[in-house]
mmCIF file of C-alpha atoms in Angstrom:
data_model
loop_
_atom_site.group_PDB
_atom_site.id
_atom_site.type_symbol
_atom_site.label_atom_id
_atom_site.label_comp_id
_atom_site.label_asym_id
_atom_site.label_seq_id
_atom_site.Cartn_x
_atom_site.Cartn_y
_atom_site.Cartn_z
ATOM 1 C CA MET G 132 -0.065 -0.011 -0.049
ATOM 2 C CA THR G 133 1.314 3.406 -0.949
ATOM 3 C CA LEU G 134 0.559 6.444 1.125
ATOM 4 C CA VAL G 135 0.513 9.714 -0.755
ATOM 5 C CA PRO G 136 0.391 12.797 1.516
ATOM 6 C CA LEU G 137 -2.013 15.479 0.419
ATOM 7 C CA PRO G 138 -0.330 18.657 -0.874
ATOM 8 C CA VAL G 139 0.428 21.453 1.486
ATOM 9 C CA PRO G 140 -1.881 24.308 0.955
ATOM 10 C CA ALA G 141 -0.398 27.363 -0.726
ATOM 11 C CA GLY G 142 0.232 30.499 1.364
ATOM 12 C CA PRO G 143 1.453 30.896 4.919
ATOM 13 C CA PRO G 144 0.486 28.347 7.670
ATOM 14 C CA ASP G 145 -2.042 30.809 9.052
ATOM 15 C CA ASP G 146 -3.859 31.093 5.724
ATOM 16 C CA VAL G 147 -6.714 28.960 6.857
ATOM 17 C CA PRO G 148 -10.274 29.903 6.203
ATOM 18 C CA PRO G 149 -12.078 31.204 9.324
ATOM 19 C CA TYR G 150 -14.233 28.822 11.124
ATOM 20 C CA GLU G 151 -17.963 29.335 10.445
ATOM 21 C CA THR G 152 -20.704 28.342 12.822
ATOM 22 C CA TRP G 153 -23.668 26.398 11.868
ATOM 23 C CA GLU G 154 -27.022 27.703 12.132
ATOM 24 C CA GLY G 155 -28.427 27.041 15.765
ATOM 25 C CA GLN G 156 -24.967 25.908 16.993
ATOM 26 C CA ALA G 157 -24.968 28.043 20.082
ATOM 27 C CA LEU G 158 -28.524 26.803 21.047
ATOM 28 C CA VAL G 159 -27.576 23.224 20.586
ATOM 29 C CA LEU G 160 -24.388 23.396 22.435
ATOM 30 C CA ALA G 161 -26.192 25.195 25.274
ATOM 31 C CA GLY G 162 -28.685 22.375 25.392
ATOM 32 C CA ALA G 163 -25.832 19.862 25.512
ATOM 33 C CA GLY G 164 -24.308 21.725 28.467
ATOM 34 C CA ALA G 165 -27.754 21.760 30.206
ATOM 35 C CA ALA G 166 -28.236 18.041 29.661
ATOM 36 C CA GLY G 167 -24.793 17.440 31.213
ATOM 37 C CA ARG G 168 -25.664 19.489 34.202
ATOM 38 C CA ARG G 169 -28.813 17.590 34.722
ATOM 39 C CA ALA G 170 -27.047 14.173 34.333
ATOM 40 C CA ALA G 171 -24.353 15.231 36.685
ATOM 41 C CA ALA G 172 -27.012 16.130 39.188
ATOM 42 C CA TRP G 173 -28.767 12.781 38.817
ATOM 43 C CA VAL G 174 -25.378 10.928 39.426
ATOM 44 C CA ARG G 175 -24.768 12.923 42.436
ATOM 45 C CA SER G 176 -28.271 11.956 43.816
ATOM 46 C CA LEU G 177 -27.534 8.297 43.622
ATOM 47 C CA PRO G 178 -27.491 6.579 47.085
ATOM 48 C CA PRO G 179 -24.110 6.319 48.617
ATOM 49 C CA PRO G 180 -22.585 2.844 49.547
ATOM 50 C CA PRO G 181 -23.445 1.398 52.879
ATOM 51 C CA LEU G 182 -19.702 1.662 53.836
ATOM 52 C CA PRO G 183 -17.274 4.307 52.376
ATOM 53 C CA VAL G 184 -15.471 2.805 49.354
ATOM 54 C CA PRO G 185 -13.371 4.461 46.721
ATOM 55 C CA VAL G 186 -15.936 3.720 44.028
ATOM 56 C CA GLY G 187 -18.532 5.594 46.030
ATOM 57 C CA ALA G 188 -16.403 8.710 46.287
ATOM 58 C CA TRP G 189 -15.592 8.451 42.583
ATOM 59 C CA LEU G 190 -19.304 8.199 41.596
ATOM 60 C CA ALA G 191 -20.171 11.122 43.727
ATOM 61 C CA GLY G 192 -17.336 13.350 42.610
ATOM 62 C CA GLU G 193 -15.270 12.489 39.574
ATOM 63 C CA LEU G 194 -17.850 11.059 37.312
ATOM 64 C CA PRO G 195 -20.454 13.753 37.558
ATOM 65 C CA ALA G 196 -17.712 16.397 37.149
ATOM 66 C CA ALA G 197 -16.617 14.680 34.037
ATOM 67 C CA ILE G 198 -20.111 14.347 32.609
ATOM 68 C CA GLU G 199 -20.673 18.220 33.321
ATOM 69 C CA THR G 200 -17.275 19.103 31.989
ATOM 70 C CA ALA G 201 -17.599 17.089 28.826
ATOM 71 C CA MET G 202 -21.016 18.259 27.880
ATOM 72 C CA GLY G 203 -20.226 21.829 28.687
ATOM 73 C CA SER G 204 -16.906 21.765 26.730
ATOM 74 C CA LEU G 205 -18.044 20.438 23.464
ATOM 75 C CA ASP G 206 -16.331 22.578 20.634
ATOM 76 C CA PRO G 207 -16.926 21.899 16.898
ATOM 77 C CA GLU G 208 -13.698 23.759 16.152
ATOM 78 C CA GLU G 209 -11.846 20.904 17.719
ATOM 79 C CA CYS G 210 -12.759 18.311 15.135
ATOM 80 C CA ASP G 211 -10.765 15.912 13.073
ATOM 81 C CA CYS G 212 -8.559 17.827 10.548
ATOM 82 C CA MET G 213 -5.489 17.694 8.450
ATOM 83 C CA ALA G 214 -2.263 19.072 9.710
ATOM 84 C CA PRO G 215 -0.242 21.372 7.480
ATOM 85 C CA ASP G 216 2.096 18.399 6.575
ATOM 86 C CA GLY G 217 -0.875 16.360 5.343
ATOM 87 C CA ARG G 218 -1.354 14.116 8.416
ATOM 88 C CA ALA G 219 -4.769 13.399 9.886
ATOM 89 C CA VAL G 220 -5.176 14.738 13.194
ATOM 90 C CA GLU G 221 -7.811 13.326 15.457
ATOM 91 C CA GLY G 222 -10.139 15.963 17.126
ATOM 92 C CA THR G 223 -10.954 16.087 20.773
ATOM 93 C CA GLY G 224 -14.332 17.594 20.480
ATOM 94 C CA GLY G 225 -13.181 20.152 23.074
ATOM 95 C CA VAL G 226 -12.745 17.539 25.824
ATOM 96 C CA ASP G 227 -9.604 16.876 27.427
ATOM 97 C CA VAL G 228 -8.016 13.300 27.893
ATOM 98 C CA ALA G 229 -8.421 13.106 31.644
ATOM 99 C CA THR G 230 -12.200 13.702 31.434
ATOM 100 C CA MET G 231 -12.524 11.140 28.394
ATOM 101 C CA SER G 232 -10.531 8.628 30.621
ATOM 102 C CA THR G 233 -13.024 9.133 33.525
ATOM 103 C CA LEU G 234 -15.958 8.577 31.191
ATOM 104 C CA THR G 235 -14.492 5.439 29.566
ATOM 105 C CA ALA G 236 -13.768 3.917 33.080
ATOM 106 C CA VAL G 237 -17.608 3.588 33.771
ATOM 107 C CA PRO G 238 -18.193 0.140 32.330
ATOM 108 C CA VAL G 239 -15.379 -1.240 34.640
ATOM 109 C CA VAL G 240 -16.170 0.793 37.738
ATOM 110 C CA VAL G 241 -20.057 0.211 37.663
ATOM 111 C CA ALA G 242 -19.575 -3.490 38.298
ATOM 112 C CA GLU G 243 -18.085 -2.494 41.647
ATOM 113 C CA ALA G 244 -21.055 -0.345 42.617
ATOM 114 C CA GLY G 245 -23.102 -3.298 43.937
ATOM 115 C CA TRP G 246 -25.260 -1.121 46.232
ATOM 116 C CA LEU G 247 -26.923 0.378 43.121
ATOM 117 C CA ASP G 248 -29.679 -1.415 41.572
ATOM 118 C CA PRO G 249 -29.407 -2.919 38.027
ATOM 119 C CA ASP G 250 -31.490 -0.159 36.559
ATOM 120 C CA GLN G 251 -29.252 2.556 38.074
ATOM 121 C CA GLN G 252 -26.292 0.739 36.820
ATOM 122 C CA ALA G 253 -27.620 0.468 33.370
ATOM 123 C CA ARG G 254 -28.527 4.049 33.397
ATOM 124 C CA LEU G 255 -24.959 5.015 34.355
ATOM 125 C CA LEU G 256 -23.668 3.010 31.588
ATOM 126 C CA ALA G 257 -26.122 4.690 29.117
ATOM 127 C CA ALA G 258 -25.343 8.206 30.456
ATOM 128 C CA ALA G 259 -21.538 7.608 30.091
ATOM 129 C CA SER G 260 -21.966 6.173 26.598
ATOM 130 C CA ALA G 261 -24.167 9.021 25.474
ATOM 131 C CA VAL G 262 -21.606 11.654 26.690
ATOM 132 C CA THR G 263 -18.682 9.779 25.041
ATOM 133 C CA GLY G 264 -20.730 9.467 21.933
ATOM 134 C CA ALA G 265 -21.514 13.169 21.849
ATOM 135 C CA VAL G 266 -17.771 14.025 22.213
ATOM 136 C CA ARG G 267 -16.802 11.627 19.443
ATOM 137 C CA LEU G 268 -19.673 12.859 17.288
ATOM 138 C CA ILE G 269 -18.624 16.560 17.562
ATOM 139 C CA ALA G 270 -14.929 15.550 17.027
ATOM 140 C CA GLN G 271 -15.623 13.468 13.925
ATOM 141 C CA ASP G 272 -18.721 15.178 12.304
ATOM 142 C CA PRO G 273 -19.885 18.428 13.803
ATOM 143 C CA GLY G 274 -21.390 19.388 10.337
ATOM 144 C CA THR G 275 -23.847 16.518 10.694
ATOM 145 C CA ALA G 276 -24.132 16.374 14.484
ATOM 146 C CA ILE G 277 -25.344 19.980 14.841
ATOM 147 C CA PRO G 278 -27.510 20.953 12.027
ATOM 148 C CA HIS G 279 -29.119 17.538 11.490
ATOM 149 C CA GLY G 280 -29.997 17.110 15.279
ATOM 150 C CA LEU G 281 -27.775 14.001 16.009
ATOM 151 C CA LEU G 282 -26.302 15.920 19.053
ATOM 152 C CA ALA G 283 -29.807 16.820 20.266
ATOM 153 C CA ARG G 284 -30.908 13.146 20.038
ATOM 154 C CA LEU G 285 -27.896 12.062 22.211
ATOM 155 C CA CYS G 286 -28.813 14.772 24.634
ATOM 156 C CA ALA G 287 -32.311 13.284 24.734
ATOM 157 C CA VAL G 288 -30.904 9.850 25.407
ATOM 158 C CA LEU G 289 -28.725 11.369 28.264
ATOM 159 C CA ASP G 290 -31.812 13.017 29.733
ATOM 160 C CA HIS G 291 -33.788 9.720 29.567
ATOM 161 C CA ALA G 292 -30.819 7.881 31.196
ATOM 162 C CA ALA G 293 -30.547 10.486 33.974
ATOM 163 C CA ARG G 294 -34.150 10.963 34.734
ATOM 164 C CA PRO G 295 -35.034 10.880 38.484
ATOM 165 C CA ASP G 296 -35.150 7.455 39.949
ATOM 166 C CA GLY G 297 -38.335 5.601 39.355
ATOM 167 C CA PRO G 298 -40.183 4.011 36.401
ATOM 168 C CA ALA G 299 -39.475 5.330 32.870
ATOM 169 C CA ARG G 300 -42.070 7.958 32.018
ATOM 170 C CA THR G 301 -43.974 7.400 28.805
ATOM 171 C CA PRO G 302 -46.075 9.894 26.935
ATOM 172 C CA ALA G 303 -49.906 9.727 27.554
ATOM 173 C CA GLY G 304 -51.604 7.182 25.393
ATOM 174 C CA THR G 305 -48.534 4.967 24.761
ATOM 175 C CA ARG G 306 -47.396 1.889 26.231
#
């Protein structure tokens, strides 16, 4: 297989077209931040373990902070791009590595949270997945995520996962 780098654009390195926002971008990103705050509040409201354990402190502190930080930091300008030398650069979606590391630890850590019922554990997994998905979506394709409502749909999933404890609510007239 032969790799051929793309030609370097003509002009100085700062000769890059300015970033243009998508219609409704500010509103969508504000909605994502609000969904992150609601989800973080739900995680903080989960019952503590019967005896102090490190996982309990992590669930009460680091995880909700990571959810809130990630959803509030989404930045479409931090998407996948090409470096001036033609290399592909993986975007971060505006979220730092430490925050992503906390979110990706949820599937491992939730197994240690035996005091939570299976519904709460499943909803924690869904919330972490929705947040990491939102970050990757913004990093990989903000042009689809924002104008076509994909980020808003992930925020709806996050809201559903982080609803107050109790049975899932269904719209009137449906089952």
